[in-house]
CSV table of C-alpha atoms in Angstrom, one decimal:
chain,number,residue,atom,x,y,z
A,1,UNK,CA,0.0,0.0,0.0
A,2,UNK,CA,0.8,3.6,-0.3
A,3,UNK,CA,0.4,6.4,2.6
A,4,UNK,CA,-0.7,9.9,1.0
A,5,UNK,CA,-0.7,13.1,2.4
A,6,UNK,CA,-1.7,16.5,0.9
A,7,UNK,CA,-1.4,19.9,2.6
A,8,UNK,CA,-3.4,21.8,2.9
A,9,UNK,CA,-6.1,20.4,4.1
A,10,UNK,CA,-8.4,23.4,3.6
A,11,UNK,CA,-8.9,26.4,1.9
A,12,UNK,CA,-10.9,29.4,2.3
A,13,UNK,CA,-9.5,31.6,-1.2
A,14,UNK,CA,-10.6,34.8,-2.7
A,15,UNK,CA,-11.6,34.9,-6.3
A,16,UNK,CA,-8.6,35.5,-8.6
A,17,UNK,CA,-6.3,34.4,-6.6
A,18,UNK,CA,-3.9,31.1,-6.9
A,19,UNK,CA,-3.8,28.0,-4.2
A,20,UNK,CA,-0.9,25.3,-5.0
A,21,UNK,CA,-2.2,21.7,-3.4
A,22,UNK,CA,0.9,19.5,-2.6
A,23,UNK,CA,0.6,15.8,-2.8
A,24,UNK,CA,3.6,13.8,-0.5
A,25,UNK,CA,3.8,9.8,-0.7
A,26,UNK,CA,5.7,7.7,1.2
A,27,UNK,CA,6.8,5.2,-1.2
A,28,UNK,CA,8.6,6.1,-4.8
A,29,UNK,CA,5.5,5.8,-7.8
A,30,UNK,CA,6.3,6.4,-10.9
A,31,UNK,CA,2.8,8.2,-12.2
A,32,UNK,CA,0.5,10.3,-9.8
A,33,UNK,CA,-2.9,11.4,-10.7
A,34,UNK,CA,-5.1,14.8,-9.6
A,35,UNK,CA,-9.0,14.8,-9.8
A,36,UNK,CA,-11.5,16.9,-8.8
A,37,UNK,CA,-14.6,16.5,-6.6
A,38,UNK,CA,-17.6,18.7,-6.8
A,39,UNK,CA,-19.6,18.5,-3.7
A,40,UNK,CA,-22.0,15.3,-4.0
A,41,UNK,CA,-20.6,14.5,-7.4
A,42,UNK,CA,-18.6,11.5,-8.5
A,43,UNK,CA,-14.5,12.2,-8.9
A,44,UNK,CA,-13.5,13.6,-11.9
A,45,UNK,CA,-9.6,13.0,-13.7
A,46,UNK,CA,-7.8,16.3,-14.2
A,47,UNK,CA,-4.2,14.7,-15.3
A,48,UNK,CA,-1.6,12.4,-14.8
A,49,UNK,CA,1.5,13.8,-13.7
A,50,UNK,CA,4.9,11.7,-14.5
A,51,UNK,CA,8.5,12.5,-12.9
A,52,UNK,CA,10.6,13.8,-15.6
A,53,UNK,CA,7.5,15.0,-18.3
A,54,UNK,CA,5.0,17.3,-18.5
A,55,UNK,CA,1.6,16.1,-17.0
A,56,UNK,CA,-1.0,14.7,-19.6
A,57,UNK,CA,-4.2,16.7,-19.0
A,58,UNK,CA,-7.7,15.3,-19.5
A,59,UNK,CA,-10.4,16.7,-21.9
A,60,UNK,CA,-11.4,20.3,-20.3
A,61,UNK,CA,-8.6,20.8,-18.3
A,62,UNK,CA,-5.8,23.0,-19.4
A,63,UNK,CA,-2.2,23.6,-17.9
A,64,UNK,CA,-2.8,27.4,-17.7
A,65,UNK,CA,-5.3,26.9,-15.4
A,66,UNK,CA,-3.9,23.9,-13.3
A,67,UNK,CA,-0.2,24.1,-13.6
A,68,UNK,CA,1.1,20.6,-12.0
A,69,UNK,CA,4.7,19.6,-11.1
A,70,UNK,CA,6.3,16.6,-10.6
A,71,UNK,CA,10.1,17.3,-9.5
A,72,UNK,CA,10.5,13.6,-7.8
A,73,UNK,CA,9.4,10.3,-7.1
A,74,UNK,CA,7.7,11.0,-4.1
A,75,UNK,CA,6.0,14.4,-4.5
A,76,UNK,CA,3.5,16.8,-6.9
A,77,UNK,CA,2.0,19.9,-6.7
A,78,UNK,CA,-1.2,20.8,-8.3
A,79,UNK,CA,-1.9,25.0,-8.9
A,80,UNK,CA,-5.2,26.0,-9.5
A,81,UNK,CA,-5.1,29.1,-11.2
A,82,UNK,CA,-7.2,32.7,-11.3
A,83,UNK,CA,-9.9,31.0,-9.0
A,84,UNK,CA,-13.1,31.5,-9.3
A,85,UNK,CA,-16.5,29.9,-7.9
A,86,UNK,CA,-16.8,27.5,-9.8
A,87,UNK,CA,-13.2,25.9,-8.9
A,88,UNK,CA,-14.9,25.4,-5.3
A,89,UNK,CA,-14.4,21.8,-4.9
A,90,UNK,CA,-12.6,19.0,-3.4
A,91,UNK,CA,-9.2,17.9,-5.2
A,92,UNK,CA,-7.7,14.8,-4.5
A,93,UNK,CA,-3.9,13.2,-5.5
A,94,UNK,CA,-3.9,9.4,-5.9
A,95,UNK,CA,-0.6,6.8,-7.3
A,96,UNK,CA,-1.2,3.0,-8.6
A,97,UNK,CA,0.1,0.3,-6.8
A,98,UNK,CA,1.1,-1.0,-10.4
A,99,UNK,CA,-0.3,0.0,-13.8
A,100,UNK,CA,-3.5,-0.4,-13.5
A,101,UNK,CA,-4.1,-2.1,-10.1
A,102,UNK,CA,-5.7,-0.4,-7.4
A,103,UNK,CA,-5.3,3.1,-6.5
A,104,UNK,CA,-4.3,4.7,-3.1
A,105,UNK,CA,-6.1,8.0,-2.7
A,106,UNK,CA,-4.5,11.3,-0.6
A,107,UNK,CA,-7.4,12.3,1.6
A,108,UNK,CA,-8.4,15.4,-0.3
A,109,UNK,CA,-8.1,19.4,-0.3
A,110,UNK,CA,-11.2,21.2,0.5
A,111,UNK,CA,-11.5,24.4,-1.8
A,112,UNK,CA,-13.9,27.0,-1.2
A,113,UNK,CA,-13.5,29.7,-3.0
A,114,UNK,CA,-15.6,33.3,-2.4
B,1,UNK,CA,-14.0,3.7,-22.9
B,2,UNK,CA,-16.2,1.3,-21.0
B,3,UNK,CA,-19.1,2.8,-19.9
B,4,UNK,CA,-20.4,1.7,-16.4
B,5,UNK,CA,-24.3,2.0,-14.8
B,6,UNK,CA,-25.1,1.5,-11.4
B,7,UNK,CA,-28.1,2.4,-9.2
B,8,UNK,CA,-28.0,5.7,-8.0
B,9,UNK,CA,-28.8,4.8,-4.4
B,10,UNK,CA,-29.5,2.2,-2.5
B,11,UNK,CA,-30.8,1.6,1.3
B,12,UNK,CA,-30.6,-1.8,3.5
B,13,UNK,CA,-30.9,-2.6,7.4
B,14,UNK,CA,-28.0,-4.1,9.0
B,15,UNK,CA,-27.1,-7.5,9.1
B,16,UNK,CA,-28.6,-8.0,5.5
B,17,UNK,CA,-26.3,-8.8,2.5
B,18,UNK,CA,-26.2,-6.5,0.0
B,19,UNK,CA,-25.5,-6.6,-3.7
B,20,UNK,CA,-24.5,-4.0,-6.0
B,21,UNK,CA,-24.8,-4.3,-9.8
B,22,UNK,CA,-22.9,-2.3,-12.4
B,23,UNK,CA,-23.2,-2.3,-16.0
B,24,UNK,CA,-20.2,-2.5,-19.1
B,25,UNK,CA,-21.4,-3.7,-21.9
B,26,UNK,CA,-18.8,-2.5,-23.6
B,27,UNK,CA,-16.2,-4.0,-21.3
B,28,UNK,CA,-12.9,-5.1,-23.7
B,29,UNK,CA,-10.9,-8.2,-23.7
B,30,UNK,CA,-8.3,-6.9,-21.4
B,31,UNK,CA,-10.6,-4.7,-18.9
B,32,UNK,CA,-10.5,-5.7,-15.2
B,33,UNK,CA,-13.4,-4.7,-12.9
B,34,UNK,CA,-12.4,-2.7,-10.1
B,35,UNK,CA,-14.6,-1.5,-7.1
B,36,UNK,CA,-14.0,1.4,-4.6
B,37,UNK,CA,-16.0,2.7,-1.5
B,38,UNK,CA,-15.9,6.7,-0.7
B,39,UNK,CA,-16.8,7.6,3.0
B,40,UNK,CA,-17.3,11.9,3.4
B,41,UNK,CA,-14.8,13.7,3.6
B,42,UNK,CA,-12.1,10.8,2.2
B,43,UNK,CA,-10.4,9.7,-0.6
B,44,UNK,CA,-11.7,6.3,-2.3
B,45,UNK,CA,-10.1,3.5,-0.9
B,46,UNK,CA,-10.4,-0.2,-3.3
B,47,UNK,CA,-12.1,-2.7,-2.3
B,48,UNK,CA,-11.3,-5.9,-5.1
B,49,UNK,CA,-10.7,-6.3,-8.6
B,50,UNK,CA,-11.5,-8.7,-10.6
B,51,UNK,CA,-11.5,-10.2,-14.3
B,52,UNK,CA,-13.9,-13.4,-14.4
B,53,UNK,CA,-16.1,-15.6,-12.1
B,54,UNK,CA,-15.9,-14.9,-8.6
B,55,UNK,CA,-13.4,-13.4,-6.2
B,56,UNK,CA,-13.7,-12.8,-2.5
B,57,UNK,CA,-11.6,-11.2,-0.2
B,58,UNK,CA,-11.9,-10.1,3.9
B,59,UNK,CA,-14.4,-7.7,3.0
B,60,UNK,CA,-16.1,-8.2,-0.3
B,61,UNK,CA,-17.1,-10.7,-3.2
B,62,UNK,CA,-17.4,-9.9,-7.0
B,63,UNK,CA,-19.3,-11.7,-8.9
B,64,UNK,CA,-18.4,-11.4,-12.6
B,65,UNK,CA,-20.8,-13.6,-15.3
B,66,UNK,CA,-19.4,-15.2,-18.2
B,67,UNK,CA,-20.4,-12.3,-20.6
B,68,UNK,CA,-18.6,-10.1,-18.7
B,69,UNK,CA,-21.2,-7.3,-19.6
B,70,UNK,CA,-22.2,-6.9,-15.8
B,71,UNK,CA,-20.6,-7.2,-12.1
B,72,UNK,CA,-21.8,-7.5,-8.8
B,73,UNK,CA,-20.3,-6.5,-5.8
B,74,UNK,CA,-21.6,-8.3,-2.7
B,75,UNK,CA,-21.3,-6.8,0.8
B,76,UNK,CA,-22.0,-9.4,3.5
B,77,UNK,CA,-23.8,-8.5,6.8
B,78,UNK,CA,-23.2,-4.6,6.6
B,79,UNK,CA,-23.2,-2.6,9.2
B,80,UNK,CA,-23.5,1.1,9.8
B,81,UNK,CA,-19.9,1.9,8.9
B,82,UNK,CA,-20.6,0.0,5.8
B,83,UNK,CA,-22.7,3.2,4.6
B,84,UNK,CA,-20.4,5.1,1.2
B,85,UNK,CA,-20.7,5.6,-2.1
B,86,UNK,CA,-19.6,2.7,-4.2
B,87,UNK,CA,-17.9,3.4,-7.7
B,88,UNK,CA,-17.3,0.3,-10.3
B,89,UNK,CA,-14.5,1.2,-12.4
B,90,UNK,CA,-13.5,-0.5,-15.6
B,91,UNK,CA,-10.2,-0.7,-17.2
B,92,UNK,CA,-6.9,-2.3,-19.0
B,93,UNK,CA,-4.7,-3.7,-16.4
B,94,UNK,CA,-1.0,-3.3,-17.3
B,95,UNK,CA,-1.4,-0.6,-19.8
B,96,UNK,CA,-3.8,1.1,-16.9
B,97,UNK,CA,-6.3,2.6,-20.0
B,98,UNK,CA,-9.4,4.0,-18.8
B,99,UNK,CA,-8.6,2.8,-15.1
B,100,UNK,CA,-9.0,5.8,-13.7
B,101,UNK,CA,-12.5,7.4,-14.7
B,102,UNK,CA,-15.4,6.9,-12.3
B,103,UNK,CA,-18.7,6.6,-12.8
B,104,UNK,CA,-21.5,8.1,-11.3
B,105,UNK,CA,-21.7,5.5,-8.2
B,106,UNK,CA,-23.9,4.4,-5.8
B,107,UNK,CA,-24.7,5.9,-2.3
B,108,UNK,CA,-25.4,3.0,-0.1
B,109,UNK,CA,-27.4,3.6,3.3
B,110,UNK,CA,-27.6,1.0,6.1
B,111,UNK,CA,-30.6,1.8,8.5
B,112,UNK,CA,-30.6,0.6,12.1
């Protein structure tokens, strides 16, 4: 298994204004993964982030608005950019045990953002 | 992409068994079935996997017909802790393809 922690745990942010999310592991992974949580909503797949190349966003996510790096094995950090309302929401950083296998999940940043 | 179904929500009283269902008719050769359960204000945490017939682990079964096209997760004698949001995931293991999209899920209630 895989211990995840994220910092911080919470957020209270003003609109336009930038919140970076870090994502630590315990154990070296090679990919790392960021979603998104509206409140009552299922999770949503923002992009994969791999140590050593830029992060492979999904469809409607772009790297302006959630820069992501990846400088080791162990750690990310995911930016979300020029906030606004609608990026009120729970983000969440998860790694593979293997490709494919089960995930381990970070337990979450709460983002609220007036 | 394999598209999954499941029952929005669903409610049970302790001590019953409960079974889950979730829908992928478009499952591929090489998709594995993979189950989560989300309590509040936490991360989703895996439950089993499987590809085929039936596995069983310290906390769940998956039952997996021949087809494929369907899965059940089976939750024996839940409790009140036992009350999340389920999510049946489907995807390539090994290449990890489309392993990593969740569907809508189901919020399952155990009543006293």
């Amino acid at each position: 298994s895989a211990v995840i922690s994220q910092k911080p745990s919470r957020d209270i942010c003003q609109r336009g204004t930038s919140l970076t999310i870090q994502c630590q592991v315990d154990s070296q992974v090679t990919m790392m993964f960021w979603y998104r949580q509206q409140p009552g909503q299922s999770l949503t797949l923002i992009a994969t982030a791999n140590q050593g190349s830029e992060a492979t966003y999904e469809s409607g996510f772009v790297i302006d608005k959630f820069p992501i790096s990846r400088p080791n094995l162990t750690f990310s950090t995911l930016t979300v950019s020029n906030m606004s309302p609608e990026d009120s929401s729970i983000y969440l950083c998860s790694v593979e045990r293997d490709r494919g296998y089960e995930q381990y999940f970070g337990p979450g940043t709460r983002l609220t953002v007036t | 992409l394999a598209k999954t179904t499941q029952p929005i929500s669903m409610d049970s009283y302790e001590g019953q068994e409960v079974n889950i269902t979730c829908s992928h008719n478009n499952i591929a050769t090489n998709d594995y079935i993979t189950w989560y359960q989300q309590f509040p204000s936490q991360g989703p945490r895996f439950i089993i996997q499987g590809y085929k017939t039936k596995v069983t682990n310290e906390v769940a079964s998956l039952f997996i017909p021949a087809d494929r096209k369907s899965s059940t997760l089976s939750l024996p004698r839940v409790s009140l802790s036992d009350t999340a949001v389920y999510y049946c995931l489907v995807g390539d293991v090994g290449t990890g393809a489309n392993n990593l999209f969740f569907g809508t899920g189901t919020r399952l209630t155990v009543i006293p």
